[in-house]
Amino acid sequence: MYAVIKTGGKQYKVSAGGKLKVESLPVEVGGAVEIKDVLMVADGDNVKIGAPFVAGASVKATVVSHGRGDKVMIFKMRRRKHYRKTQGHRQNYTELRIEGISA
């Protein structure tokens, strides 16, 4: 059984027992999260697709950790104008462990 959820403006395919890194959530480590924005639930041949969300479906998860992703370098340059700018960015994330999917 798996589901497609939406969180942080992105879509993720999740199944029970899996781990997932999503955009930072304001929940403490060890806290429970219930995601109700479920776009699709599939259990073998039984597939439910929402319009836009599946009614009554939710995904329960536990927060494992918070962290910061790898550094992404941003480099801007204008040729022949003697302009160069370098900047780095590290995005915050929350790691979730999927406990169960209810359809």
mmCIF file of N, CA, C and O in Angstrom:
data_model
loop_
_atom_site.group_PDB
_atom_site.id
_atom_site.type_symbol
_atom_site.label_atom_id
_atom_site.label_comp_id
_atom_site.label_asym_id
_atom_site.label_seq_id
_atom_site.Cartn_x
_atom_site.Cartn_y
_atom_site.Cartn_z
ATOM 1 N N MET A 1 0.847 -1.181 0.000
ATOM 2 C CA MET A 1 0.000 0.000 0.000
ATOM 3 C C MET A 1 0.886 1.236 0.000
ATOM 4 O O MET A 1 1.852 1.319 0.747
ATOM 5 N N TYR A 2 0.555 2.200 -0.850
ATOM 6 C CA TYR A 2 1.288 3.451 -0.879
ATOM 7 C C TYR A 2 0.322 4.603 -1.137
ATOM 8 O O TYR A 2 -0.822 4.400 -1.519
ATOM 9 N N ALA A 3 0.834 5.807 -0.887
ATOM 10 C CA ALA A 3 0.023 7.006 -1.089
ATOM 11 C C ALA A 3 0.905 8.097 -1.670
ATOM 12 O O ALA A 3 2.128 8.074 -1.522
ATOM 13 N N VAL A 4 0.274 9.066 -2.319
ATOM 14 C CA VAL A 4 0.959 10.257 -2.802
ATOM 15 C C VAL A 4 0.416 11.420 -1.983
ATOM 16 O O VAL A 4 -0.788 11.658 -1.972
ATOM 17 N N ILE A 5 1.324 12.102 -1.271
ATOM 18 C CA ILE A 5 0.921 13.206 -0.400
ATOM 19 C C ILE A 5 1.517 14.510 -0.913
ATOM 20 O O ILE A 5 2.463 14.507 -1.700
ATOM 21 N N LYS A 6 0.961 15.614 -0.424
ATOM 22 C CA LYS A 6 1.459 16.943 -0.766
ATOM 23 C C LYS A 6 1.800 17.666 0.526
ATOM 24 O O LYS A 6 0.956 17.785 1.416
ATOM 25 N N THR A 7 3.051 18.116 0.639
ATOM 26 C CA THR A 7 3.471 18.903 1.784
ATOM 27 C C THR A 7 4.621 19.805 1.356
ATOM 28 O O THR A 7 5.482 19.392 0.586
ATOM 29 N N GLY A 8 4.597 21.032 1.816
ATOM 30 C CA GLY A 8 5.648 21.974 1.476
ATOM 31 C C GLY A 8 5.688 22.343 0.008
ATOM 32 O O GLY A 8 6.737 22.699 -0.506
ATOM 33 N N GLY A 9 4.548 22.231 -0.683
ATOM 34 C CA GLY A 9 4.503 22.577 -2.088
ATOM 35 C C GLY A 9 5.050 21.512 -3.017
ATOM 36 O O GLY A 9 5.185 21.732 -4.206
ATOM 37 N N LYS A 10 5.367 20.321 -2.477
ATOM 38 C CA LYS A 10 5.904 19.235 -3.287
ATOM 39 C C LYS A 10 5.068 17.979 -3.064
ATOM 40 O O LYS A 10 4.340 17.868 -2.073
ATOM 41 N N GLN A 11 5.178 17.023 -3.973
ATOM 42 C CA GLN A 11 4.452 15.764 -3.872
ATOM 43 C C GLN A 11 5.429 14.628 -3.624
ATOM 44 O O GLN A 11 6.513 14.595 -4.225
ATOM 45 N N TYR A 12 5.043 13.697 -2.749
ATOM 46 C CA TYR A 12 5.903 12.581 -2.375
ATOM 47 C C TYR A 12 5.106 11.284 -2.415
ATOM 48 O O TYR A 12 3.947 11.254 -2.005
ATOM 49 N N LYS A 13 5.750 10.220 -2.865
ATOM 50 C CA LYS A 13 5.166 8.874 -2.812
ATOM 51 C C LYS A 13 5.685 8.228 -1.534
ATOM 52 O O LYS A 13 6.897 8.102 -1.345
ATOM 53 N N VAL A 14 4.765 7.803 -0.652
ATOM 54 C CA VAL A 14 5.155 7.257 0.643
ATOM 55 C C VAL A 14 4.506 5.898 0.855
ATOM 56 O O VAL A 14 3.451 5.590 0.303
ATOM 57 N N SER A 15 5.177 5.074 1.657
ATOM 58 C CA SER A 15 4.615 3.797 2.088
ATOM 59 C C SER A 15 4.968 3.614 3.558
ATOM 60 O O SER A 15 5.904 4.239 4.073
ATOM 61 N N ALA A 16 4.236 2.768 4.248
ATOM 62 C CA ALA A 16 4.417 2.581 5.685
ATOM 63 C C ALA A 16 5.823 2.068 5.969
ATOM 64 O O ALA A 16 6.334 1.186 5.281
ATOM 65 N N GLY A 17 6.452 2.644 6.999
ATOM 66 C CA GLY A 17 7.792 2.232 7.389
ATOM 67 C C GLY A 17 8.906 2.998 6.698
ATOM 68 O O GLY A 17 10.066 2.875 7.064
ATOM 69 N N GLY A 18 8.589 3.796 5.708
ATOM 70 C CA GLY A 18 9.609 4.539 4.968
ATOM 71 C C GLY A 18 9.975 5.843 5.644
ATOM 72 O O GLY A 18 9.258 6.349 6.511
ATOM 73 N N LYS A 19 11.135 6.396 5.266
ATOM 74 C CA LYS A 19 11.583 7.692 5.772
ATOM 75 C C LYS A 19 11.542 8.701 4.640
ATOM 76 O O LYS A 19 11.692 8.351 3.472
ATOM 77 N N LEU A 20 11.364 9.957 5.015
ATOM 78 C CA LEU A 20 11.131 10.996 4.028
ATOM 79 C C LEU A 20 11.651 12.332 4.564
ATOM 80 O O LEU A 20 11.420 12.665 5.724
ATOM 81 N N LYS A 21 12.351 13.109 3.724
ATOM 82 C CA LYS A 21 12.794 14.451 4.092
ATOM 83 C C LYS A 21 11.886 15.456 3.398
ATOM 84 O O LYS A 21 11.785 15.460 2.172
ATOM 85 N N VAL A 22 11.205 16.276 4.191
ATOM 86 C CA VAL A 22 10.273 17.275 3.663
ATOM 87 C C VAL A 22 10.709 18.657 4.129
ATOM 88 O O VAL A 22 11.623 18.795 4.940
ATOM 89 N N GLU A 23 10.041 19.686 3.629
ATOM 90 C CA GLU A 23 10.304 21.049 4.076
ATOM 91 C C GLU A 23 10.090 21.137 5.586
ATOM 92 O O GLU A 23 9.294 20.390 6.157
ATOM 93 N N SER A 24 10.775 22.044 6.222
ATOM 94 C CA SER A 24 10.768 22.153 7.676
ATOM 95 C C SER A 24 9.359 22.327 8.237
ATOM 96 O O SER A 24 8.583 23.154 7.762
ATOM 97 N N LEU A 25 9.033 21.510 9.260
ATOM 98 C CA LEU A 25 7.734 21.563 9.936
ATOM 99 C C LEU A 25 7.935 22.007 11.381
ATOM 100 O O LEU A 25 8.917 21.613 12.015
ATOM 101 N N PRO A 26 7.009 22.793 11.943
ATOM 102 C CA PRO A 26 7.164 23.275 13.325
ATOM 103 C C PRO A 26 6.690 22.246 14.353
ATOM 104 O O PRO A 26 5.774 22.510 15.134
ATOM 105 N N VAL A 27 7.312 21.071 14.372
ATOM 106 C CA VAL A 27 6.965 19.993 15.299
ATOM 107 C C VAL A 27 8.252 19.500 15.933
ATOM 108 O O VAL A 27 9.285 19.401 15.260
ATOM 109 N N GLU A 28 8.203 19.176 17.247
ATOM 110 C CA GLU A 28 9.396 18.708 17.934
ATOM 111 C C GLU A 28 9.759 17.288 17.517
ATOM 112 O O GLU A 28 8.921 16.539 17.019
ATOM 113 N N VAL A 29 11.022 16.907 17.766
ATOM 114 C CA VAL A 29 11.480 15.551 17.469
ATOM 115 C C VAL A 29 10.703 14.572 18.340
ATOM 116 O O VAL A 29 10.532 14.780 19.548
ATOM 117 N N GLY A 30 10.179 13.518 17.738
ATOM 118 C CA GLY A 30 9.362 12.542 18.447
ATOM 119 C C GLY A 30 7.875 12.850 18.372
ATOM 120 O O GLY A 30 7.051 12.025 18.762
ATOM 121 N N GLY A 31 7.522 14.001 17.885
ATOM 122 C CA GLY A 31 6.118 14.400 17.774
ATOM 123 C C GLY A 31 5.434 13.734 16.593
ATOM 124 O O GLY A 31 6.071 13.289 15.646
ATOM 125 N N ALA A 32 4.122 13.663 16.671
ATOM 126 C CA ALA A 32 3.329 13.034 15.612
ATOM 127 C C ALA A 32 2.805 14.092 14.644
ATOM 128 O O ALA A 32 2.474 15.207 15.043
ATOM 129 N N VAL A 33 2.751 13.719 13.370
ATOM 130 C CA VAL A 33 2.238 14.589 12.322
ATOM 131 C C VAL A 33 1.195 13.804 11.542
ATOM 132 O O VAL A 33 1.401 12.640 11.224
ATOM 133 N N GLU A 34 0.062 14.455 11.265
ATOM 134 C CA GLU A 34 -0.961 13.828 10.426
ATOM 135 C C GLU A 34 -1.125 14.690 9.175
ATOM 136 O O GLU A 34 -1.462 15.860 9.256
ATOM 137 N N ILE A 35 -0.866 14.084 8.027
ATOM 138 C CA ILE A 35 -0.956 14.786 6.756
ATOM 139 C C ILE A 35 -2.265 14.398 6.093
ATOM 140 O O ILE A 35 -2.495 13.232 5.784
ATOM 141 N N LYS A 36 -3.125 15.395 5.871
ATOM 142 C CA LYS A 36 -4.442 15.127 5.294
ATOM 143 C C LYS A 36 -4.513 15.448 3.810
ATOM 144 O O LYS A 36 -5.510 15.163 3.171
ATOM 145 N N ASP A 37 -3.446 16.047 3.268
ATOM 146 C CA ASP A 37 -3.411 16.357 1.836
ATOM 147 C C ASP A 37 -2.930 15.129 1.066
ATOM 148 O O ASP A 37 -1.796 15.062 0.605
ATOM 149 N N VAL A 38 -3.814 14.145 0.929
ATOM 150 C CA VAL A 38 -3.503 12.895 0.237
ATOM 151 C C VAL A 38 -4.106 12.967 -1.162
ATOM 152 O O VAL A 38 -5.315 13.119 -1.321
ATOM 153 N N LEU A 39 -3.265 12.876 -2.179
ATOM 154 C CA LEU A 39 -3.709 12.997 -3.565
ATOM 155 C C LEU A 39 -4.153 11.666 -4.151
ATOM 156 O O LEU A 39 -5.034 11.625 -5.007
ATOM 157 N N MET A 40 -3.522 10.563 -3.694
ATOM 158 C CA MET A 40 -3.848 9.239 -4.227
ATOM 159 C C MET A 40 -3.494 8.174 -3.206
ATOM 160 O O MET A 40 -2.512 8.304 -2.479
ATOM 161 N N VAL A 41 -4.327 7.116 -3.151
ATOM 162 C CA VAL A 41 -4.048 5.957 -2.301
ATOM 163 C C VAL A 41 -4.197 4.715 -3.165
ATOM 164 O O VAL A 41 -5.191 4.564 -3.875
ATOM 165 N N ALA A 42 -3.189 3.826 -3.124
ATOM 166 C CA ALA A 42 -3.224 2.604 -3.921
ATOM 167 C C ALA A 42 -2.958 1.416 -3.021
ATOM 168 O O ALA A 42 -2.025 1.419 -2.229
ATOM 169 N N ASP A 43 -3.819 0.405 -3.124
ATOM 170 C CA ASP A 43 -3.667 -0.844 -2.384
ATOM 171 C C ASP A 43 -3.887 -1.988 -3.379
ATOM 172 O O ASP A 43 -5.010 -2.450 -3.565
ATOM 173 N N GLY A 44 -2.806 -2.397 -4.031
ATOM 174 C CA GLY A 44 -2.928 -3.414 -5.071
ATOM 175 C C GLY A 44 -3.642 -2.846 -6.282
ATOM 176 O O GLY A 44 -3.215 -1.863 -6.874
ATOM 177 N N ASP A 45 -4.768 -3.481 -6.671
ATOM 178 C CA ASP A 45 -5.541 -2.992 -7.807
ATOM 179 C C ASP A 45 -6.555 -1.918 -7.407
ATOM 180 O O ASP A 45 -7.144 -1.274 -8.270
ATOM 181 N N ASN A 46 -6.766 -1.737 -6.112
ATOM 182 C CA ASN A 46 -7.709 -0.739 -5.616
ATOM 183 C C ASN A 46 -7.009 0.615 -5.524
ATOM 184 O O ASN A 46 -6.182 0.838 -4.653
ATOM 185 N N VAL A 47 -7.331 1.525 -6.445
ATOM 186 C CA VAL A 47 -6.689 2.839 -6.501
ATOM 187 C C VAL A 47 -7.755 3.919 -6.336
ATOM 188 O O VAL A 47 -8.769 3.907 -7.028
ATOM 189 N N LYS A 48 -7.503 4.845 -5.398
ATOM 190 C CA LYS A 48 -8.399 5.990 -5.200
ATOM 191 C C LYS A 48 -7.632 7.253 -5.549
ATOM 192 O O LYS A 48 -6.574 7.506 -4.997
ATOM 193 N N ILE A 49 -8.184 8.043 -6.469
ATOM 194 C CA ILE A 49 -7.565 9.291 -6.880
ATOM 195 C C ILE A 49 -8.474 10.432 -6.447
ATOM 196 O O ILE A 49 -9.674 10.411 -6.703
ATOM 197 N N GLY A 50 -7.905 11.409 -5.797
ATOM 198 C CA GLY A 50 -8.678 12.535 -5.288
ATOM 199 C C GLY A 50 -8.897 13.607 -6.331
ATOM 200 O O GLY A 50 -8.247 13.647 -7.362
ATOM 201 N N ALA A 51 -9.831 14.497 -6.015
ATOM 202 C CA ALA A 51 -10.115 15.625 -6.892
ATOM 203 C C ALA A 51 -10.305 16.881 -6.059
ATOM 204 O O ALA A 51 -11.436 17.284 -5.843
ATOM 205 N N PRO A 52 -9.312 17.523 -5.521
ATOM 206 C CA PRO A 52 -7.893 17.216 -5.604
ATOM 207 C C PRO A 52 -7.402 16.263 -4.522
ATOM 208 O O PRO A 52 -6.337 15.676 -4.655
ATOM 209 N N PHE A 53 -8.130 16.114 -3.391
ATOM 210 C CA PHE A 53 -7.678 15.254 -2.302
ATOM 211 C C PHE A 53 -8.652 14.105 -2.096
ATOM 212 O O PHE A 53 -9.856 14.231 -2.338
ATOM 213 N N VAL A 54 -8.139 12.971 -1.603
ATOM 214 C CA VAL A 54 -8.972 11.814 -1.292
ATOM 215 C C VAL A 54 -9.698 12.099 0.021
ATOM 216 O O VAL A 54 -9.069 12.419 1.028
ATOM 217 N N ALA A 55 -11.027 11.979 0.010
ATOM 218 C CA ALA A 55 -11.821 12.287 1.194
ATOM 219 C C ALA A 55 -11.585 11.229 2.271
ATOM 220 O O ALA A 55 -11.630 10.033 2.007
ATOM 221 N N GLY A 56 -11.308 11.675 3.482
ATOM 222 C CA GLY A 56 -11.148 10.775 4.611
ATOM 223 C C GLY A 56 -9.801 10.088 4.703
ATOM 224 O O GLY A 56 -9.565 9.324 5.631
ATOM 225 N N ALA A 57 -8.908 10.329 3.788
ATOM 226 C CA ALA A 57 -7.598 9.674 3.815
ATOM 227 C C ALA A 57 -6.595 10.550 4.565
ATOM 228 O O ALA A 57 -6.664 11.776 4.526
ATOM 229 N N SER A 58 -5.663 9.898 5.259
ATOM 230 C CA SER A 58 -4.607 10.621 5.955
ATOM 231 C C SER A 58 -3.390 9.723 6.106
ATOM 232 O O SER A 58 -3.489 8.497 6.026
ATOM 233 N N VAL A 59 -2.251 10.351 6.326
ATOM 234 C CA VAL A 59 -0.995 9.650 6.538
ATOM 235 C C VAL A 59 -0.454 10.100 7.878
ATOM 236 O O VAL A 59 -0.332 11.295 8.145
ATOM 237 N N LYS A 60 -0.138 9.123 8.742
ATOM 238 C CA LYS A 60 0.409 9.425 10.058
ATOM 239 C C LYS A 60 1.920 9.213 10.020
ATOM 240 O O LYS A 60 2.396 8.216 9.496
ATOM 241 N N ALA A 61 2.657 10.189 10.591
ATOM 242 C CA ALA A 61 4.110 10.128 10.579
ATOM 243 C C ALA A 61 4.659 10.628 11.912
ATOM 244 O O ALA A 61 3.965 11.325 12.658
ATOM 245 N N THR A 62 5.905 10.244 12.202
ATOM 246 C CA THR A 62 6.602 10.690 13.393
ATOM 247 C C THR A 62 7.854 11.445 12.966
ATOM 248 O O THR A 62 8.559 11.011 12.050
ATOM 249 N N VAL A 63 8.148 12.556 13.643
ATOM 250 C CA VAL A 63 9.332 13.344 13.327
ATOM 251 C C VAL A 63 10.559 12.644 13.902
ATOM 252 O O VAL A 63 10.634 12.388 15.099
ATOM 253 N N VAL A 64 11.515 12.322 13.015
ATOM 254 C CA VAL A 64 12.747 11.653 13.434
ATOM 255 C C VAL A 64 13.820 12.676 13.775
ATOM 256 O O VAL A 64 14.490 12.566 14.807
ATOM 257 N N SER A 65 13.997 13.685 12.911
ATOM 258 C CA SER A 65 15.026 14.695 13.161
ATOM 259 C C SER A 65 14.761 15.938 12.315
ATOM 260 O O SER A 65 13.941 15.914 11.399
ATOM 261 N N HIS A 66 15.478 16.993 12.680
ATOM 262 C CA HIS A 66 15.516 18.214 11.888
ATOM 263 C C HIS A 66 16.952 18.400 11.426
ATOM 264 O O HIS A 66 17.892 17.988 12.104
ATOM 265 N N GLY A 67 17.144 19.034 10.286
ATOM 266 C CA GLY A 67 18.507 19.247 9.807
ATOM 267 C C GLY A 67 18.550 20.265 8.703
ATOM 268 O O GLY A 67 17.565 20.950 8.407
ATOM 269 N N ARG A 68 19.738 20.366 8.102
ATOM 270 C CA ARG A 68 19.946 21.269 6.984
ATOM 271 C C ARG A 68 20.560 20.484 5.851
ATOM 272 O O ARG A 68 21.425 19.636 6.058
ATOM 273 N N GLY A 69 20.105 20.765 4.641
ATOM 274 C CA GLY A 69 20.573 20.041 3.464
ATOM 275 C C GLY A 69 21.967 20.465 3.041
ATOM 276 O O GLY A 69 22.616 21.302 3.677
ATOM 277 N N ASP A 70 22.445 19.873 1.951
ATOM 278 C CA ASP A 70 23.746 20.214 1.405
ATOM 279 C C ASP A 70 23.736 21.645 0.877
ATOM 280 O O ASP A 70 22.699 22.169 0.476
ATOM 281 N N LYS A 71 24.913 22.253 0.861
ATOM 282 C CA LYS A 71 25.025 23.626 0.392
ATOM 283 C C LYS A 71 24.895 23.670 -1.127
ATOM 284 O O LYS A 71 25.499 22.887 -1.842
ATOM 285 N N VAL A 72 24.083 24.608 -1.595
ATOM 286 C CA VAL A 72 23.915 24.866 -3.014
ATOM 287 C C VAL A 72 24.579 26.210 -3.288
ATOM 288 O O VAL A 72 24.278 27.207 -2.627
ATOM 289 N N MET A 73 25.489 26.237 -4.249
ATOM 290 C CA MET A 73 26.191 27.471 -4.579
ATOM 291 C C MET A 73 25.453 28.216 -5.697
ATOM 292 O O MET A 73 25.094 27.627 -6.709
ATOM 293 N N ILE A 74 25.254 29.527 -5.488
ATOM 294 C CA ILE A 74 24.636 30.389 -6.477
ATOM 295 C C ILE A 74 25.726 31.314 -7.005
ATOM 296 O O ILE A 74 26.400 31.991 -6.224
ATOM 297 N N PHE A 75 25.922 31.317 -8.314
ATOM 298 C CA PHE A 75 26.959 32.153 -8.927
ATOM 299 C C PHE A 75 26.327 32.989 -10.027
ATOM 300 O O PHE A 75 25.706 32.463 -10.945
ATOM 301 N N LYS A 76 26.474 34.308 -9.892
ATOM 302 C CA LYS A 76 25.948 35.226 -10.892
ATOM 303 C C LYS A 76 27.116 35.982 -11.509
ATOM 304 O O LYS A 76 28.049 36.373 -10.801
ATOM 305 N N MET A 77 27.039 36.198 -12.822
ATOM 306 C CA MET A 77 28.112 36.903 -13.510
ATOM 307 C C MET A 77 27.561 37.645 -14.719
ATOM 308 O O MET A 77 26.694 37.131 -15.420
ATOM 309 N N ARG A 78 28.029 38.865 -14.918
ATOM 310 C CA ARG A 78 27.726 39.620 -16.124
ATOM 311 C C ARG A 78 29.030 39.721 -16.911
ATOM 312 O O ARG A 78 30.007 40.297 -16.405
ATOM 313 N N ARG A 79 29.044 39.185 -18.091
ATOM 314 C CA ARG A 79 30.287 39.192 -18.852
ATOM 315 C C ARG A 79 30.662 40.606 -19.282
ATOM 316 O O ARG A 79 29.784 41.424 -19.578
ATOM 317 N N ARG A 80 31.951 40.862 -19.260
ATOM 318 C CA ARG A 80 32.549 42.138 -19.652
ATOM 319 C C ARG A 80 32.140 43.307 -18.752
ATOM 320 O O ARG A 80 32.397 44.452 -19.092
ATOM 321 N N LYS A 81 31.490 43.074 -17.638
ATOM 322 C CA LYS A 81 31.055 44.168 -16.760
ATOM 323 C C LYS A 81 31.747 44.135 -15.396
ATOM 324 O O LYS A 81 31.423 44.919 -14.523
ATOM 325 N N HIS A 82 32.635 43.190 -15.205
ATOM 326 C CA HIS A 82 33.379 43.036 -13.952
ATOM 327 C C HIS A 82 32.443 42.843 -12.754
ATOM 328 O O HIS A 82 32.618 43.410 -11.681
ATOM 329 N N TYR A 83 31.382 42.044 -12.969
ATOM 330 C CA TYR A 83 30.408 41.762 -11.899
ATOM 331 C C TYR A 83 30.389 40.266 -11.653
ATOM 332 O O TYR A 83 30.119 39.475 -12.563
ATOM 333 N N ARG A 84 30.703 39.876 -10.446
ATOM 334 C CA ARG A 84 30.610 38.475 -10.043
ATOM 335 C C ARG A 84 30.073 38.437 -8.621
ATOM 336 O O ARG A 84 30.486 39.220 -7.777
ATOM 337 N N LYS A 85 29.160 37.511 -8.375
ATOM 338 C CA LYS A 85 28.577 37.374 -7.042
ATOM 339 C C LYS A 85 28.427 35.892 -6.739
ATOM 340 O O LYS A 85 27.858 35.141 -7.545
ATOM 341 N N THR A 86 28.922 35.452 -5.598
ATOM 342 C CA THR A 86 28.796 34.065 -5.166
ATOM 343 C C THR A 86 28.042 34.045 -3.846
ATOM 344 O O THR A 86 28.320 34.844 -2.951
ATOM 345 N N GLN A 87 27.089 33.133 -3.754
ATOM 346 C CA GLN A 87 26.281 33.024 -2.549
ATOM 347 C C GLN A 87 25.967 31.557 -2.319
ATOM 348 O O GLN A 87 25.819 30.787 -3.272
ATOM 349 N N GLY A 88 25.853 31.149 -1.070
ATOM 350 C CA GLY A 88 25.500 29.770 -0.738
ATOM 351 C C GLY A 88 24.167 29.720 -0.029
ATOM 352 O O GLY A 88 23.704 30.700 0.555
ATOM 353 N N HIS A 89 23.522 28.553 -0.092
ATOM 354 C CA HIS A 89 22.218 28.373 0.555
ATOM 355 C C HIS A 89 22.103 26.951 1.067
ATOM 356 O O HIS A 89 22.453 26.001 0.373
ATOM 357 N N ARG A 90 21.600 26.798 2.280
ATOM 358 C CA ARG A 90 21.306 25.485 2.853
ATOM 359 C C ARG A 90 19.853 25.491 3.307
ATOM 360 O O ARG A 90 19.450 26.300 4.134
ATOM 361 N N GLN A 91 19.061 24.567 2.768
ATOM 362 C CA GLN A 91 17.632 24.502 3.065
ATOM 363 C C GLN A 91 17.395 23.648 4.305
ATOM 364 O O GLN A 91 17.958 22.559 4.436
ATOM 365 N N ASN A 92 16.536 24.119 5.202
ATOM 366 C CA ASN A 92 16.153 23.332 6.374
ATOM 367 C C ASN A 92 15.190 22.221 5.970
ATOM 368 O O ASN A 92 14.396 22.392 5.046
ATOM 369 N N TYR A 93 15.252 21.088 6.662
ATOM 370 C CA TYR A 93 14.333 19.993 6.384
ATOM 371 C C TYR A 93 13.924 19.304 7.679
ATOM 372 O O TYR A 93 14.543 19.483 8.725
ATOM 373 N N THR A 94 12.857 18.529 7.593
ATOM 374 C CA THR A 94 12.380 17.677 8.676
ATOM 375 C C THR A 94 12.316 16.254 8.140
ATOM 376 O O THR A 94 11.751 16.029 7.077
ATOM 377 N N GLU A 95 12.911 15.322 8.865
ATOM 378 C CA GLU A 95 12.873 13.920 8.442
ATOM 379 C C GLU A 95 11.727 13.217 9.158
ATOM 380 O O GLU A 95 11.597 13.294 10.380
ATOM 381 N N LEU A 96 10.867 12.558 8.375
ATOM 382 C CA LEU A 96 9.695 11.874 8.904
ATOM 383 C C LEU A 96 9.808 10.373 8.693
ATOM 384 O O LEU A 96 10.377 9.925 7.703
ATOM 385 N N ARG A 97 9.255 9.607 9.629
ATOM 386 C CA ARG A 97 9.093 8.161 9.463
ATOM 387 C C ARG A 97 7.595 7.911 9.335
ATOM 388 O O ARG A 97 6.810 8.276 10.210
ATOM 389 N N ILE A 98 7.178 7.298 8.244
ATOM 390 C CA ILE A 98 5.763 7.060 7.966
ATOM 391 C C ILE A 98 5.290 5.872 8.801
ATOM 392 O O ILE A 98 5.804 4.770 8.687
ATOM 393 N N GLU A 99 4.294 6.123 9.645
ATOM 394 C CA GLU A 99 3.772 5.078 10.537
ATOM 395 C C GLU A 99 2.650 4.302 9.882
ATOM 396 O O GLU A 99 2.560 3.082 10.045
ATOM 397 N N GLY A 100 1.757 4.984 9.180
ATOM 398 C CA GLY A 100 0.628 4.269 8.573
ATOM 399 C C GLY A 100 -0.160 5.151 7.635
ATOM 400 O O GLY A 100 -0.095 6.378 7.686
ATOM 401 N N ILE A 101 -0.925 4.473 6.772
ATOM 402 C CA ILE A 101 -1.775 5.146 5.799
ATOM 403 C C ILE A 101 -3.201 4.671 6.041
ATOM 404 O O ILE A 101 -3.470 3.470 6.083
ATOM 405 N N SER A 102 -4.116 5.623 6.222
ATOM 406 C CA SER A 102 -5.519 5.256 6.377
ATOM 407 C C SER A 102 -6.296 5.859 5.214
ATOM 408 O O SER A 102 -6.152 7.022 4.895
ATOM 409 N N ALA A 103 -7.106 4.989 4.574
ATOM 410 C CA ALA A 103 -7.830 5.443 3.385
ATOM 411 C C ALA A 103 -9.281 5.703 3.736
ATOM 412 O O ALA A 103 -9.956 4.958 4.355
#
